[in-house]
PDB file of C-alpha atoms in Angstrom:
ATOM      1  CA  MET L1491      34.130  34.135-193.556  1.00  0.00           C
ATOM      2  CA  LYS L1492      32.509  37.445-194.570  1.00  0.00           C
ATOM      3  CA  LYS L1493      29.323  35.585-195.443  1.00  0.00           C
ATOM      4  CA  HIS L1494      29.144  34.075-191.955  1.00  0.00           C
ATOM      5  CA  VAL L1495      29.720  37.498-190.376  1.00  0.00           C
ATOM      6  CA  VAL L1496      26.883  39.023-192.426  1.00  0.00           C
ATOM      7  CA  ILE L1497      24.555  36.176-191.434  1.00  0.00           C
ATOM      8  CA  ILE L1498      25.432  36.623-187.763  1.00  0.00           C
ATOM      9  CA  LEU L1499      24.838  40.383-188.002  1.00  0.00           C
ATOM     10  CA  VAL L1500      21.436  39.888-189.708  1.00  0.00           C
ATOM     11  CA  VAL L1501      20.357  37.323-187.120  1.00  0.00           C
ATOM     12  CA  SER L1502      21.503  39.663-184.328  1.00  0.00           C
ATOM     13  CA  VAL L1503      19.510  42.584-185.741  1.00  0.00           C
ATOM     14  CA  ILE L1504      16.408  40.424-186.143  1.00  0.00           C
ATOM     15  CA  SER L1505      16.818  39.174-182.582  1.00  0.00           C
ATOM     16  CA  ILE L1506      17.175  42.695-181.204  1.00  0.00           C
ATOM     17  CA  VAL L1507      14.123  43.892-183.125  1.00  0.00           C
ATOM     18  CA  SER L1508      12.122  40.854-182.022  1.00  0.00           C
ATOM     19  CA  VAL L1509      13.093  41.301-178.382  1.00  0.00           C
ATOM     20  CA  GLY L1510      12.239  44.999-178.596  1.00  0.00           C
ATOM     21  CA  TRP L1511       8.834  44.236-180.075  1.00  0.00           C
ATOM     22  CA  TYR L1512       8.205  41.567-177.438  1.00  0.00           C
ATOM     23  CA  ILE L1513       9.117  43.937-174.607  1.00  0.00           C
ATOM     24  CA  ARG L1514       6.855  46.636-176.028  1.00  0.00           C
ATOM     25  CA  TYR L1515       4.041  44.094-176.358  1.00  0.00           C
ATOM     26  CA  LEU L1516       4.448  43.027-172.748  1.00  0.00           C
ATOM     27  CA  GLN L1517       4.418  46.672-171.701  1.00  0.00           C
ATOM     28  CA  THR L1518       1.240  47.507-173.644  1.00  0.00           C
ATOM     29  CA  ASP L1519      -1.254  49.221-171.376  1.00  0.00           C
ATOM     30  CA  PRO L1520      -3.954  46.674-170.401  1.00  0.00           C
ATOM     31  CA  VAL L1521      -6.798  49.001-171.411  1.00  0.00           C
ATOM     32  CA  ILE L1522      -5.268  49.601-174.855  1.00  0.00           C
ATOM     33  CA  GLU L1523      -4.629  45.880-175.210  1.00  0.00           C
ATOM     34  CA  LYS L1524      -8.261  45.154-174.325  1.00  0.00           C
ATOM     35  CA  VAL L1525      -9.565  47.732-176.789  1.00  0.00           C
ATOM     36  CA  GLU L1526      -7.361  46.497-179.625  1.00  0.00           C
ATOM     37  CA  ASP L1527      -7.975  42.799-178.978  1.00  0.00           C
ATOM     38  CA  HIS L1528     -11.719  42.908-178.409  1.00  0.00           C
ATOM     39  CA  TYR L1529     -13.315  46.265-179.221  1.00  0.00           C
ATOM     40  CA  MET L1530     -11.527  47.094-182.457  1.00  0.00           C
ATOM     41  CA  LYS L1531     -12.192  45.901-185.995  1.00  0.00           C
ATOM     42  CA  ASN L1532     -10.112  47.143-188.928  1.00  0.00           C
ATOM     43  CA  GLY L1533      -8.657  49.792-186.627  1.00  0.00           C
ATOM     44  CA  ILE L1534     -12.104  51.195-185.747  1.00  0.00           C
ATOM     45  CA  VAL L1535     -13.351  51.055-182.166  1.00  0.00           C
ATOM     46  CA  ARG L1536     -16.825  49.565-181.706  1.00  0.00           C
ATOM     47  CA  ALA L1537     -19.266  49.400-178.807  1.00  0.00           C
ATOM     48  CA  TYR L1538     -19.003  45.643-178.109  1.00  0.00           C
ATOM     49  CA  ASP L1539     -17.054  42.626-179.264  1.00  0.00           C
ATOM     50  CA  GLN L1540     -19.896  41.649-181.564  1.00  0.00           C
ATOM     51  CA  ALA L1541     -20.148  41.459-185.345  1.00  0.00           C
ATOM     52  CA  THR L1542     -23.124  43.827-185.436  1.00  0.00           C
ATOM     53  CA  ALA L1543     -21.883  46.275-182.786  1.00  0.00           C
ATOM     54  CA  GLN L1544     -22.109  49.997-183.542  1.00  0.00           C
ATOM     55  CA  SER L1545     -19.045  52.101-184.277  1.00  0.00           C
ATOM     56  CA  LEU L1546     -19.648  55.471-182.638  1.00  0.00           C
ATOM     57  CA  SER L1547     -17.870  58.814-182.652  1.00  0.00           C
ATOM     58  CA  GLU L1548     -18.443  58.696-178.877  1.00  0.00           C
ATOM     59  CA  SER L1549     -16.157  55.651-178.574  1.00  0.00           C
ATOM     60  CA  LEU L1550     -13.582  57.159-180.936  1.00  0.00           C
ATOM     61  CA  GLY L1551     -13.421  60.347-178.874  1.00  0.00           C
ATOM     62  CA  GLN L1552     -13.123  58.511-175.574  1.00  0.00           C
ATOM     63  CA  TYR L1553     -10.337  56.310-176.930  1.00  0.00           C
ATOM     64  CA  MET L1554      -8.501  59.393-178.164  1.00  0.00           C
ATOM     65  CA  GLN L1555      -8.792  60.855-174.657  1.00  0.00           C
ATOM     66  CA  TYR L1556      -7.279  57.726-173.159  1.00  0.00           C
ATOM     67  CA  LEU L1557      -4.432  57.643-175.683  1.00  0.00           C
ATOM     68  CA  LEU L1558      -3.584  61.209-174.653  1.00  0.00           C
ATOM     69  CA  LEU L1559      -3.351  60.090-171.026  1.00  0.00           C
ATOM     70  CA  GLN L1560      -0.970  57.360-172.169  1.00  0.00           C
ATOM     71  CA  ASP L1561       1.014  59.861-174.286  1.00  0.00           C
ATOM     72  CA  ASP L1562       0.686  57.441-177.212  1.00  0.00           C
ATOM     73  CA  ALA L1563       1.337  59.604-180.276  1.00  0.00           C
ATOM     74  CA  ASP L1564       1.429  56.706-182.755  1.00  0.00           C
ATOM     75  CA  ARG L1565      -1.922  55.227-181.804  1.00  0.00           C
ATOM     76  CA  PHE L1566      -3.482  58.683-181.585  1.00  0.00           C
ATOM     77  CA  LYS L1567      -2.323  59.406-185.131  1.00  0.00           C
ATOM     78  CA  LYS L1568      -3.983  56.204-186.322  1.00  0.00           C
ATOM     79  CA  GLN L1569      -7.262  57.225-184.701  1.00  0.00           C
ATOM     80  CA  VAL L1570      -7.063  60.644-186.359  1.00  0.00           C
ATOM     81  CA  GLN L1571      -6.792  58.786-189.658  1.00  0.00           C
ATOM     82  CA  VAL L1572      -9.830  56.684-188.691  1.00  0.00           C
ATOM     83  CA  LEU L1573     -11.669  59.938-187.974  1.00  0.00           C
ATOM     84  CA  LYS L1574     -10.733  61.464-191.336  1.00  0.00           C
ATOM     85  CA  THR L1575     -11.372  58.353-193.410  1.00  0.00           C
ATOM     86  CA  ASN L1576     -14.579  57.108-191.804  1.00  0.00           C
ATOM     87  CA  PHE L1577     -16.370  59.680-189.656  1.00  0.00           C
ATOM     88  CA  LEU L1578     -15.478  63.088-191.051  1.00  0.00           C
ATOM     89  CA  LYS L1579     -17.747  64.414-193.799  1.00  0.00           C
ATOM     90  CA  LYS L1580     -17.326  67.577-195.868  1.00  0.00           C
ATOM     91  CA  ASN L1581     -20.189  69.814-196.911  1.00  0.00           C
ATOM     92  CA  GLY L1582     -18.814  72.791-198.806  1.00  0.00           C
ATOM     93  CA  SER L1583     -16.561  74.665-196.395  1.00  0.00           C
ATOM     94  CA  ASP L1584     -18.133  72.863-193.409  1.00  0.00           C
ATOM     95  CA  ILE L1585     -17.096  69.544-191.904  1.00  0.00           C
ATOM     96  CA  TYR L1586     -18.981  67.389-189.440  1.00  0.00           C
ATOM     97  CA  ILE L1587     -18.428  64.123-187.597  1.00  0.00           C
ATOM     98  CA  LYS L1588     -20.985  61.359-188.115  1.00  0.00           C
ATOM     99  CA  TRP L1589     -22.230  60.191-184.717  1.00  0.00           C
ATOM    100  CA  GLU L1590     -22.494  56.613-186.010  1.00  0.00           C
ATOM    101  CA  LEU L1591     -20.605  54.856-188.763  1.00  0.00           C
ATOM    102  CA  THR L1592     -23.356  53.960-191.226  1.00  0.00           C
ATOM    103  CA  LYS L1593     -24.072  55.065-194.793  1.00  0.00           C
ATOM    104  CA  GLN L1594     -27.426  56.486-193.690  1.00  0.00           C
ATOM    105  CA  THR L1595     -26.061  58.704-190.904  1.00  0.00           C
ATOM    106  CA  THR L1596     -26.281  62.394-191.803  1.00  0.00           C
ATOM    107  CA  THR L1597     -26.171  63.898-188.305  1.00  0.00           C
ATOM    108  CA  ASN L1598     -23.519  64.585-185.706  1.00  0.00           C
ATOM    109  CA  ALA L1599     -23.695  64.712-181.881  1.00  0.00           C
ATOM    110  CA  LEU L1600     -22.562  67.851-180.090  1.00  0.00           C
ATOM    111  CA  ILE L1601     -20.922  66.110-177.141  1.00  0.00           C
ATOM    112  CA  ASP L1602     -18.907  63.785-179.377  1.00  0.00           C
ATOM    113  CA  ASP L1603     -17.723  66.632-181.614  1.00  0.00           C
ATOM    114  CA  LEU L1604     -16.691  68.728-178.624  1.00  0.00           C
ATOM    115  CA  ARG L1605     -14.884  65.775-177.058  1.00  0.00           C
ATOM    116  CA  ILE L1606     -12.996  64.989-180.263  1.00  0.00           C
ATOM    117  CA  SER L1607     -12.102  68.602-181.027  1.00  0.00           C
ATOM    118  CA  GLU L1608     -10.813  69.042-177.472  1.00  0.00           C
ATOM    119  CA  ALA L1609      -8.722  65.875-177.817  1.00  0.00           C
ATOM    120  CA  LEU L1610      -7.325  67.136-181.134  1.00  0.00           C
ATOM    121  CA  ARG L1611      -6.345  70.454-179.557  1.00  0.00           C
ATOM    122  CA  GLN L1612      -4.616  68.791-176.640  1.00  0.00           C
ATOM    123  CA  ALA L1613      -2.823  66.433-179.025  1.00  0.00           C
ATOM    124  CA  GLY L1614      -1.735  69.379-181.161  1.00  0.00           C
ATOM    125  CA  ASP L1615       0.178  70.741-178.166  1.00  0.00           C
ATOM    126  CA  GLN L1616       1.186  67.423-176.624  1.00  0.00           C
ATOM    127  CA  PHE L1617       2.547  65.874-179.817  1.00  0.00           C
ATOM    128  CA  ASP L1618       3.544  69.128-181.568  1.00  0.00           C
ATOM    129  CA  GLU L1619       1.160  68.471-184.472  1.00  0.00           C
ATOM    130  CA  PRO L1620      -0.415  71.749-185.687  1.00  0.00           C
ATOM    131  CA  ILE L1621      -2.520  69.800-188.192  1.00  0.00           C
ATOM    132  CA  TYR L1622      -4.600  68.465-185.283  1.00  0.00           C
ATOM    133  CA  THR L1623      -5.277  71.992-184.049  1.00  0.00           C
ATOM    134  CA  ARG L1624      -6.327  73.138-187.519  1.00  0.00           C
ATOM    135  CA  LEU L1625      -8.722  70.206-187.814  1.00  0.00           C
ATOM    136  CA  ALA L1626     -10.241  71.077-184.414  1.00  0.00           C
ATOM    137  CA  ASP L1627     -10.666  74.671-185.612  1.00  0.00           C
ATOM    138  CA  ARG L1628     -12.681  73.506-188.622  1.00  0.00           C
ATOM    139  CA  VAL L1629     -14.904  71.202-186.550  1.00  0.00           C
ATOM    140  CA  GLU L1630     -15.652  73.940-184.019  1.00  0.00           C
ATOM    141  CA  LYS L1631     -16.247  76.564-186.692  1.00  0.00           C
ATOM    142  CA  THR L1632     -18.945  74.329-188.189  1.00  0.00           C
ATOM    143  CA  LEU L1633     -20.471  73.677-184.755  1.00  0.00           C
ATOM    144  CA  LEU L1634     -20.692  77.391-183.976  1.00  0.00           C
ATOM    145  CA  LYS L1635     -22.191  78.110-187.389  1.00  0.00           C
ATOM    146  CA  HIS L1636     -24.970  75.510-187.246  1.00  0.00           C
ATOM    147  CA  GLN L1637     -25.486  74.480-183.617  1.00  0.00           C
ATOM    148  CA  TYR L1638     -25.022  77.609-181.511  1.00  0.00           C
ATOM    149  CA  ILE L1639     -28.356  79.344-181.996  1.00  0.00           C
ATOM    150  CA  ASP L1640     -29.635  82.416-180.159  1.00  0.00           C
ATOM    151  CA  GLY L1641     -26.961  82.049-177.527  1.00  0.00           C
ATOM    152  CA  GLN L1642     -27.479  78.316-176.860  1.00  0.00           C
ATOM    153  CA  TRP L1643     -26.202  75.019-178.185  1.00  0.00           C
ATOM    154  CA  VAL L1644     -28.419  72.365-179.753  1.00  0.00           C
ATOM    155  CA  ASP L1645     -27.790  68.636-179.912  1.00  0.00           C
ATOM    156  CA  PHE L1646     -27.167  68.085-183.616  1.00  0.00           C
ATOM    157  CA  TYR L1647     -27.501  69.296-187.181  1.00  0.00           C
ATOM    158  CA  ASP L1648     -29.041  67.115-189.883  1.00  0.00           C
ATOM    159  CA  TRP L1649     -27.033  67.651-193.062  1.00  0.00           C
ATOM    160  CA  LYS L1650     -29.524  65.839-195.265  1.00  0.00           C
ATOM    161  CA  TYR L1651     -32.428  68.097-194.323  1.00  0.00           C
ATOM    162  CA  LYS L1652     -30.306  71.180-193.495  1.00  0.00           C
ATOM    163  CA  GLN L1653     -32.046  71.418-190.145  1.00  0.00           C
ATOM    164  CA  ALA L1654     -30.742  71.963-186.613  1.00  0.00           C
ATOM    165  CA  ALA L1655     -32.315  70.295-183.603  1.00  0.00           C
ATOM    166  CA  SER L1656     -34.414  72.447-181.297  1.00  0.00           C
ATOM    167  CA  VAL L1657     -33.293  70.698-178.126  1.00  0.00           C
ATOM    168  CA  LEU L1658     -30.143  70.458-176.001  1.00  0.00           C
ATOM    169  CA  HIS L1659     -29.302  67.637-173.612  1.00  0.00           C
ATOM    170  CA  LEU L1660     -27.600  69.488-170.740  1.00  0.00           C
ATOM    171  CA  ASN L1661     -25.231  66.550-170.316  1.00  0.00           C
ATOM    172  CA  TYR L1662     -23.965  67.147-173.881  1.00  0.00           C
ATOM    173  CA  LEU L1663     -21.961  70.226-172.872  1.00  0.00           C
ATOM    174  CA  GLU L1664     -18.208  69.788-172.497  1.00  0.00           C
ATOM    175  CA  TYR L1665     -16.718  72.262-170.022  1.00  0.00           C
ATOM    176  CA  ASN L1666     -13.203  72.671-171.441  1.00  0.00           C
ATOM    177  CA  SER L1667     -14.560  73.426-174.896  1.00  0.00           C
ATOM    178  CA  ILE L1668     -17.144  75.984-173.835  1.00  0.00           C
ATOM    179  CA  LYS L1669     -14.606  77.664-171.570  1.00  0.00           C
ATOM    180  CA  ARG L1670     -12.072  77.943-174.386  1.00  0.00           C
ATOM    181  CA  LEU L1671     -14.764  79.224-176.751  1.00  0.00           C
ATOM    182  CA  GLN L1672     -15.627  81.878-174.123  1.00  0.00           C
ATOM    183  CA  LEU L1673     -19.211  80.699-173.811  1.00  0.00           C
ATOM    184  CA  LEU L1674     -19.264  80.025-170.078  1.00  0.00           C
ATOM    185  CA  GLN L1675     -21.618  82.873-169.217  1.00  0.00           C
ATOM    186  CA  SER L1676     -24.471  81.587-171.363  1.00  0.00           C
ATOM    187  CA  THR L1677     -23.969  78.101-169.931  1.00  0.00           C
ATOM    188  CA  LYS L1678     -23.922  79.433-166.373  1.00  0.00           C
ATOM    189  CA  ALA L1679     -27.138  81.383-167.040  1.00  0.00           C
ATOM    190  CA  LEU L1680     -28.769  78.270-168.483  1.00  0.00           C
ATOM    191  CA  LEU L1681     -27.857  76.171-165.451  1.00  0.00           C
ATOM    192  CA  ARG L1682     -29.204  78.847-163.110  1.00  0.00           C
ATOM    193  CA  GLN L1683     -32.551  78.657-164.910  1.00  0.00           C
ATOM    194  CA  ALA L1684     -32.745  74.876-164.742  1.00  0.00           C
ATOM    195  CA  PRO L1685     -35.305  73.698-162.166  1.00  0.00           C
ATOM    196  CA  HIS L1686     -34.638  70.882-159.712  1.00  0.00           C
ATOM    197  CA  VAL L1687     -36.794  68.143-158.277  1.00  0.00           C
ATOM    198  CA  GLY L1688     -34.851  67.262-155.176  1.00  0.00           C
ATOM    199  CA  PRO L1689     -31.402  66.196-156.359  1.00  0.00           C
ATOM    200  CA  PHE L1690     -32.441  65.781-159.993  1.00  0.00           C
ATOM    201  CA  THR L1691     -32.334  68.198-162.955  1.00  0.00           C
ATOM    202  CA  PRO L1692     -34.392  68.013-166.173  1.00  0.00           C
ATOM    203  CA  GLU L1693     -32.099  66.808-168.928  1.00  0.00           C
ATOM    204  CA  LEU L1694     -33.594  68.669-171.897  1.00  0.00           C
ATOM    205  CA  TYR L1695     -33.709  72.360-172.792  1.00  0.00           C
ATOM    206  CA  PHE L1696     -35.781  73.685-175.724  1.00  0.00           C
ATOM    207  CA  TYR L1697     -34.305  77.015-176.759  1.00  0.00           C
ATOM    208  CA  LYS L1698     -37.302  78.191-178.808  1.00  0.00           C
ATOM    209  CA  THR L1699     -39.702  78.007-175.866  1.00  0.00           C
ATOM    210  CA  GLY L1700     -37.220  78.279-172.995  1.00  0.00           C
ATOM    211  CA  GLU L1701     -38.651  75.083-171.470  1.00  0.00           C
ATOM    212  CA  PHE L1702     -36.837  72.400-169.503  1.00  0.00           C
ATOM    213  CA  LYS L1703     -38.220  68.871-169.805  1.00  0.00           C
ATOM    214  CA  TRP L1704     -37.465  65.367-168.562  1.00  0.00           C
ATOM    215  CA  ILE L1705     -36.450  62.553-170.860  1.00  0.00           C
ATOM    216  CA  ASN L1706     -38.652  60.166-168.905  1.00  0.00           C
ATOM    217  CA  ASN L1707     -41.798  61.164-167.004  1.00  0.00           C
ATOM    218  CA  LYS L1708     -41.049  58.952-164.000  1.00  0.00           C
ATOM    219  CA  THR L1709     -37.374  57.957-163.813  1.00  0.00           C
ATOM    220  CA  VAL L1710     -33.928  59.474-164.241  1.00  0.00           C
ATOM    221  CA  ASN L1711     -30.779  57.955-165.676  1.00  0.00           C
ATOM    222  CA  MET L1712     -27.905  58.575-163.274  1.00  0.00           C
ATOM    223  CA  ILE L1713     -25.277  58.880-166.007  1.00  0.00           C
ATOM    224  CA  ASP L1714     -27.181  61.913-167.319  1.00  0.00           C
ATOM    225  CA  GLN L1715     -27.658  63.316-163.823  1.00  0.00           C
ATOM    226  CA  VAL L1716     -24.007  62.903-162.856  1.00  0.00           C
ATOM    227  CA  LEU L1717     -22.837  64.569-166.077  1.00  0.00           C
ATOM    228  CA  ILE L1718     -25.144  67.532-165.422  1.00  0.00           C
ATOM    229  CA  ALA L1719     -23.870  67.744-161.836  1.00  0.00           C
ATOM    230  CA  ARG L1720     -20.290  67.709-163.134  1.00  0.00           C
ATOM    231  CA  LEU L1721     -21.054  70.523-165.542  1.00  0.00           C
ATOM    232  CA  GLN L1722     -22.602  72.556-162.718  1.00  0.00           C
ATOM    233  CA  PHE L1723     -19.532  71.920-160.574  1.00  0.00           C
ATOM    234  CA  GLU L1724     -17.098  72.879-163.331  1.00  0.00           C
ATOM    235  CA  VAL L1725     -19.010  76.027-164.271  1.00  0.00           C
ATOM    236  CA  THR L1726     -19.962  77.268-160.795  1.00  0.00           C
ATOM    237  CA  GLY L1727     -17.293  75.697-158.593  1.00  0.00           C
ATOM    238  CA  HIS L1728     -19.697  73.836-156.329  1.00  0.00           C
ATOM    239  CA  VAL L1729     -21.879  70.729-156.351  1.00  0.00           C
ATOM    240  CA  ASP L1730     -25.625  71.144-155.893  1.00  0.00           C
ATOM    241  CA  SER L1731     -26.244  70.508-152.178  1.00  0.00           C
ATOM    242  CA  GLU L1732     -29.268  68.234-152.645  1.00  0.00           C
ATOM    243  CA  PHE L1733     -27.478  66.166-155.250  1.00  0.00           C
ATOM    244  CA  SER L1734     -24.450  65.883-152.974  1.00  0.00           C
ATOM    245  CA  ARG L1735     -26.580  64.748-150.006  1.00  0.00           C
ATOM    246  CA  PHE L1736     -28.367  62.220-152.198  1.00  0.00           C
ATOM    247  CA  ILE L1737     -25.106  60.687-153.452  1.00  0.00           C
ATOM    248  CA  THR L1738     -23.683  60.593-149.920  1.00  0.00           C
ATOM    249  CA  ARG L1739     -26.794  58.790-148.689  1.00  0.00           C
ATOM    250  CA  GLU L1740     -26.667  56.234-151.485  1.00  0.00           C
ATOM    251  CA  LEU L1741     -22.948  55.573-151.148  1.00  0.00           C
ATOM    252  CA  HIS L1742     -23.182  55.062-147.404  1.00  0.00           C
ATOM    253  CA  SER L1743     -26.186  52.805-147.950  1.00  0.00           C
ATOM    254  CA  GLY L1744     -23.950  50.704-150.168  1.00  0.00           C
ATOM    255  CA  LYS L1745     -24.631  51.470-153.831  1.00  0.00           C
ATOM    256  CA  VAL L1746     -25.580  54.056-156.441  1.00  0.00           C
ATOM    257  CA  TYR L1747     -27.902  52.549-159.026  1.00  0.00           C
ATOM    258  CA  THR L1748     -28.336  53.464-162.691  1.00  0.00           C
ATOM    259  CA  HIS L1749     -32.009  54.516-162.539  1.00  0.00           C
ATOM    260  CA  TYR L1750     -34.153  56.163-159.874  1.00  0.00           C
ATOM    261  CA  VAL L1751     -37.817  57.069-159.528  1.00  0.00           C
ATOM    262  CA  ARG L1752     -37.813  60.847-159.578  1.00  0.00           C
ATOM    263  CA  SER L1753     -40.578  61.371-157.031  1.00  0.00           C
ATOM    264  CA  SER L1754     -39.450  58.885-154.384  1.00  0.00           C
ATOM    265  CA  LYS L1755     -35.679  59.008-155.024  1.00  0.00           C
ATOM    266  CA  LEU L1756     -35.697  55.205-154.763  1.00  0.00           C
ATOM    267  CA  PRO L1757     -33.937  52.968-157.300  1.00  0.00           C
ATOM    268  CA  SER L1758     -36.087  51.706-160.147  1.00  0.00           C
ATOM    269  CA  SER L1759     -33.530  48.994-160.948  1.00  0.00           C
ATOM    270  CA  GLN L1760     -30.855  47.097-159.057  1.00  0.00           C
ATOM    271  CA  VAL L1761     -28.258  47.652-161.774  1.00  0.00           C
ATOM    272  CA  GLU L1762     -24.954  49.418-161.097  1.00  0.00           C
ATOM    273  CA  SER L1763     -22.700  51.060-163.673  1.00  0.00           C
ATOM    274  CA  SER L1764     -18.961  51.582-163.618  1.00  0.00           C
ATOM    275  CA  SER L1765     -19.563  54.789-165.582  1.00  0.00           C
ATOM    276  CA  VAL L1766     -21.803  56.250-162.871  1.00  0.00           C
ATOM    277  CA  TYR L1767     -19.200  55.577-160.197  1.00  0.00           C
ATOM    278  CA  ALA L1768     -16.254  56.737-162.305  1.00  0.00           C
ATOM    279  CA  LEU L1769     -17.945  59.972-163.352  1.00  0.00           C
ATOM    280  CA  LEU L1770     -18.799  60.732-159.717  1.00  0.00           C
ATOM    281  CA  LEU L1771     -15.154  60.747-158.592  1.00  0.00           C
ATOM    282  CA  PRO L1772     -14.496  64.523-158.953  1.00  0.00           C
ATOM    283  CA  LEU L1773     -17.715  65.364-157.072  1.00  0.00           C
ATOM    284  CA  VAL L1774     -17.256  63.481-153.800  1.00  0.00           C
ATOM    285  CA  SER L1775     -15.121  63.554-150.649  1.00  0.00           C
ATOM    286  CA  SER L1776     -12.000  61.462-150.188  1.00  0.00           C
ATOM    287  CA  SER L1777     -13.820  58.973-147.958  1.00  0.00           C
ATOM    288  CA  GLU L1778     -16.558  58.614-150.567  1.00  0.00           C
ATOM    289  CA  ARG L1779     -13.938  58.106-153.258  1.00  0.00           C
ATOM    290  CA  SER L1780     -12.748  55.078-151.285  1.00  0.00           C
ATOM    291  CA  ILE L1781     -16.270  53.652-151.360  1.00  0.00           C
ATOM    292  CA  ILE L1782     -16.480  54.307-155.096  1.00  0.00           C
ATOM    293  CA  PHE L1783     -13.185  52.544-155.826  1.00  0.00           C
ATOM    294  CA  LYS L1784     -14.425  49.502-153.908  1.00  0.00           C
ATOM    295  CA  ARG L1785     -17.621  49.484-155.960  1.00  0.00           C
ATOM    296  CA  LEU L1786     -15.596  49.880-159.176  1.00  0.00           C
ATOM    297  CA  ASP L1787     -13.481  46.894-158.198  1.00  0.00           C
ATOM    298  CA  SER L1788     -16.617  44.832-157.592  1.00  0.00           C
ATOM    299  CA  ILE L1789     -18.213  45.511-160.996  1.00  0.00           C
ATOM    300  CA  ASP L1790     -17.143  43.037-163.657  1.00  0.00           C
ATOM    301  CA  THR L1791     -16.132  44.819-166.872  1.00  0.00           C
ATOM    302  CA  THR L1792     -14.115  41.943-168.310  1.00  0.00           C
ATOM    303  CA  ASN L1793     -16.590  40.578-170.874  1.00  0.00           C
ATOM    304  CA  PRO L1794     -16.394  42.702-174.037  1.00  0.00           C
ATOM    305  CA  ARG L1795     -19.387  40.936-175.550  1.00  0.00           C
ATOM    306  CA  SER L1796     -21.722  42.321-172.873  1.00  0.00           C
ATOM    307  CA  VAL L1797     -19.856  45.354-171.463  1.00  0.00           C
ATOM    308  CA  HIS L1798     -20.089  48.576-173.501  1.00  0.00           C
ATOM    309  CA  ILE L1799     -16.761  50.230-174.247  1.00  0.00           C
ATOM    310  CA  PHE L1800     -18.247  53.426-172.737  1.00  0.00           C
ATOM    311  CA  ASP L1801     -18.034  51.755-169.310  1.00  0.00           C
ATOM    312  CA  VAL L1802     -14.520  50.440-169.902  1.00  0.00           C
ATOM    313  CA  LEU L1803     -13.127  53.807-171.021  1.00  0.00           C
ATOM    314  CA  ASN L1804     -14.971  55.940-168.457  1.00  0.00           C
ATOM    315  CA  LYS L1805     -13.541  53.786-165.700  1.00  0.00           C
ATOM    316  CA  ALA L1806     -10.048  53.948-167.208  1.00  0.00           C
ATOM    317  CA  ILE L1807     -10.093  57.719-167.831  1.00  0.00           C
ATOM    318  CA  GLU L1808     -11.692  58.909-164.604  1.00  0.00           C
ATOM    319  CA  ALA L1809      -9.754  56.564-162.323  1.00  0.00           C
ATOM    320  CA  TYR L1810      -6.436  57.236-164.110  1.00  0.00           C
TER     321      TYR L1810
END
């Protein structure tokens, strides 16, 4: 009799656990499910669902941001372990984050480090994990030591050659980080100096010469331009008027494309990007947001073999 009771109890426990797991599986956020089913290999997020796809610190940082929005402490912890095991490198008392997961990579990327350190800080508070905050401290201490030069940031530091870059992509600056580090004034001064050609801003700043330059002599990439416009908005509190008029014109004409000819302000391709639309959301009016959401709904981001995870996560984070 006792044996039968024990068997019944064991079966009941297994059933309860199984039902609980099944319910949790059904309730898994669709973005997380998509990332884990298609964009993840051995726990590491990659750019595409392809055997040769890159694994980037950019993707890791964006996924960490999304897990924070979902308040998913367990998955965030796993990604911190991925960071420590695969991307984080020590060099004496310094630590840096490899921008790409290869044996040859000896450089970081400022924007990715700032994004990850900001995510770690938020997680430290959100999940009551001081170890995350301490790790963010170490990452930022190294950044300030090697990549904040003469009052300005630079893109990367090469740990093999012990050499910092001489250039900054303006779209590499992350507002929350520079605000917390009390470096807003230098960023505001830099943005005031930046010239404009109509709605567009040169993407590159060379701190040694004080020059601003374009990545491409003829065209602009709208992801870069939108990120610069967002930085200007966050730092100054307003959107550049010419940029705003340009976006309004394009949205009411039907679409914002990924590339434009700088001189004519006409599209140089007929390609749209979910990232461009998603990143524009904080910069536009409520009526324009409605147009953007319609465009986002029309862009197919369902094929992980051809859609970069950058587009999937930008859409998920910005439209959250």
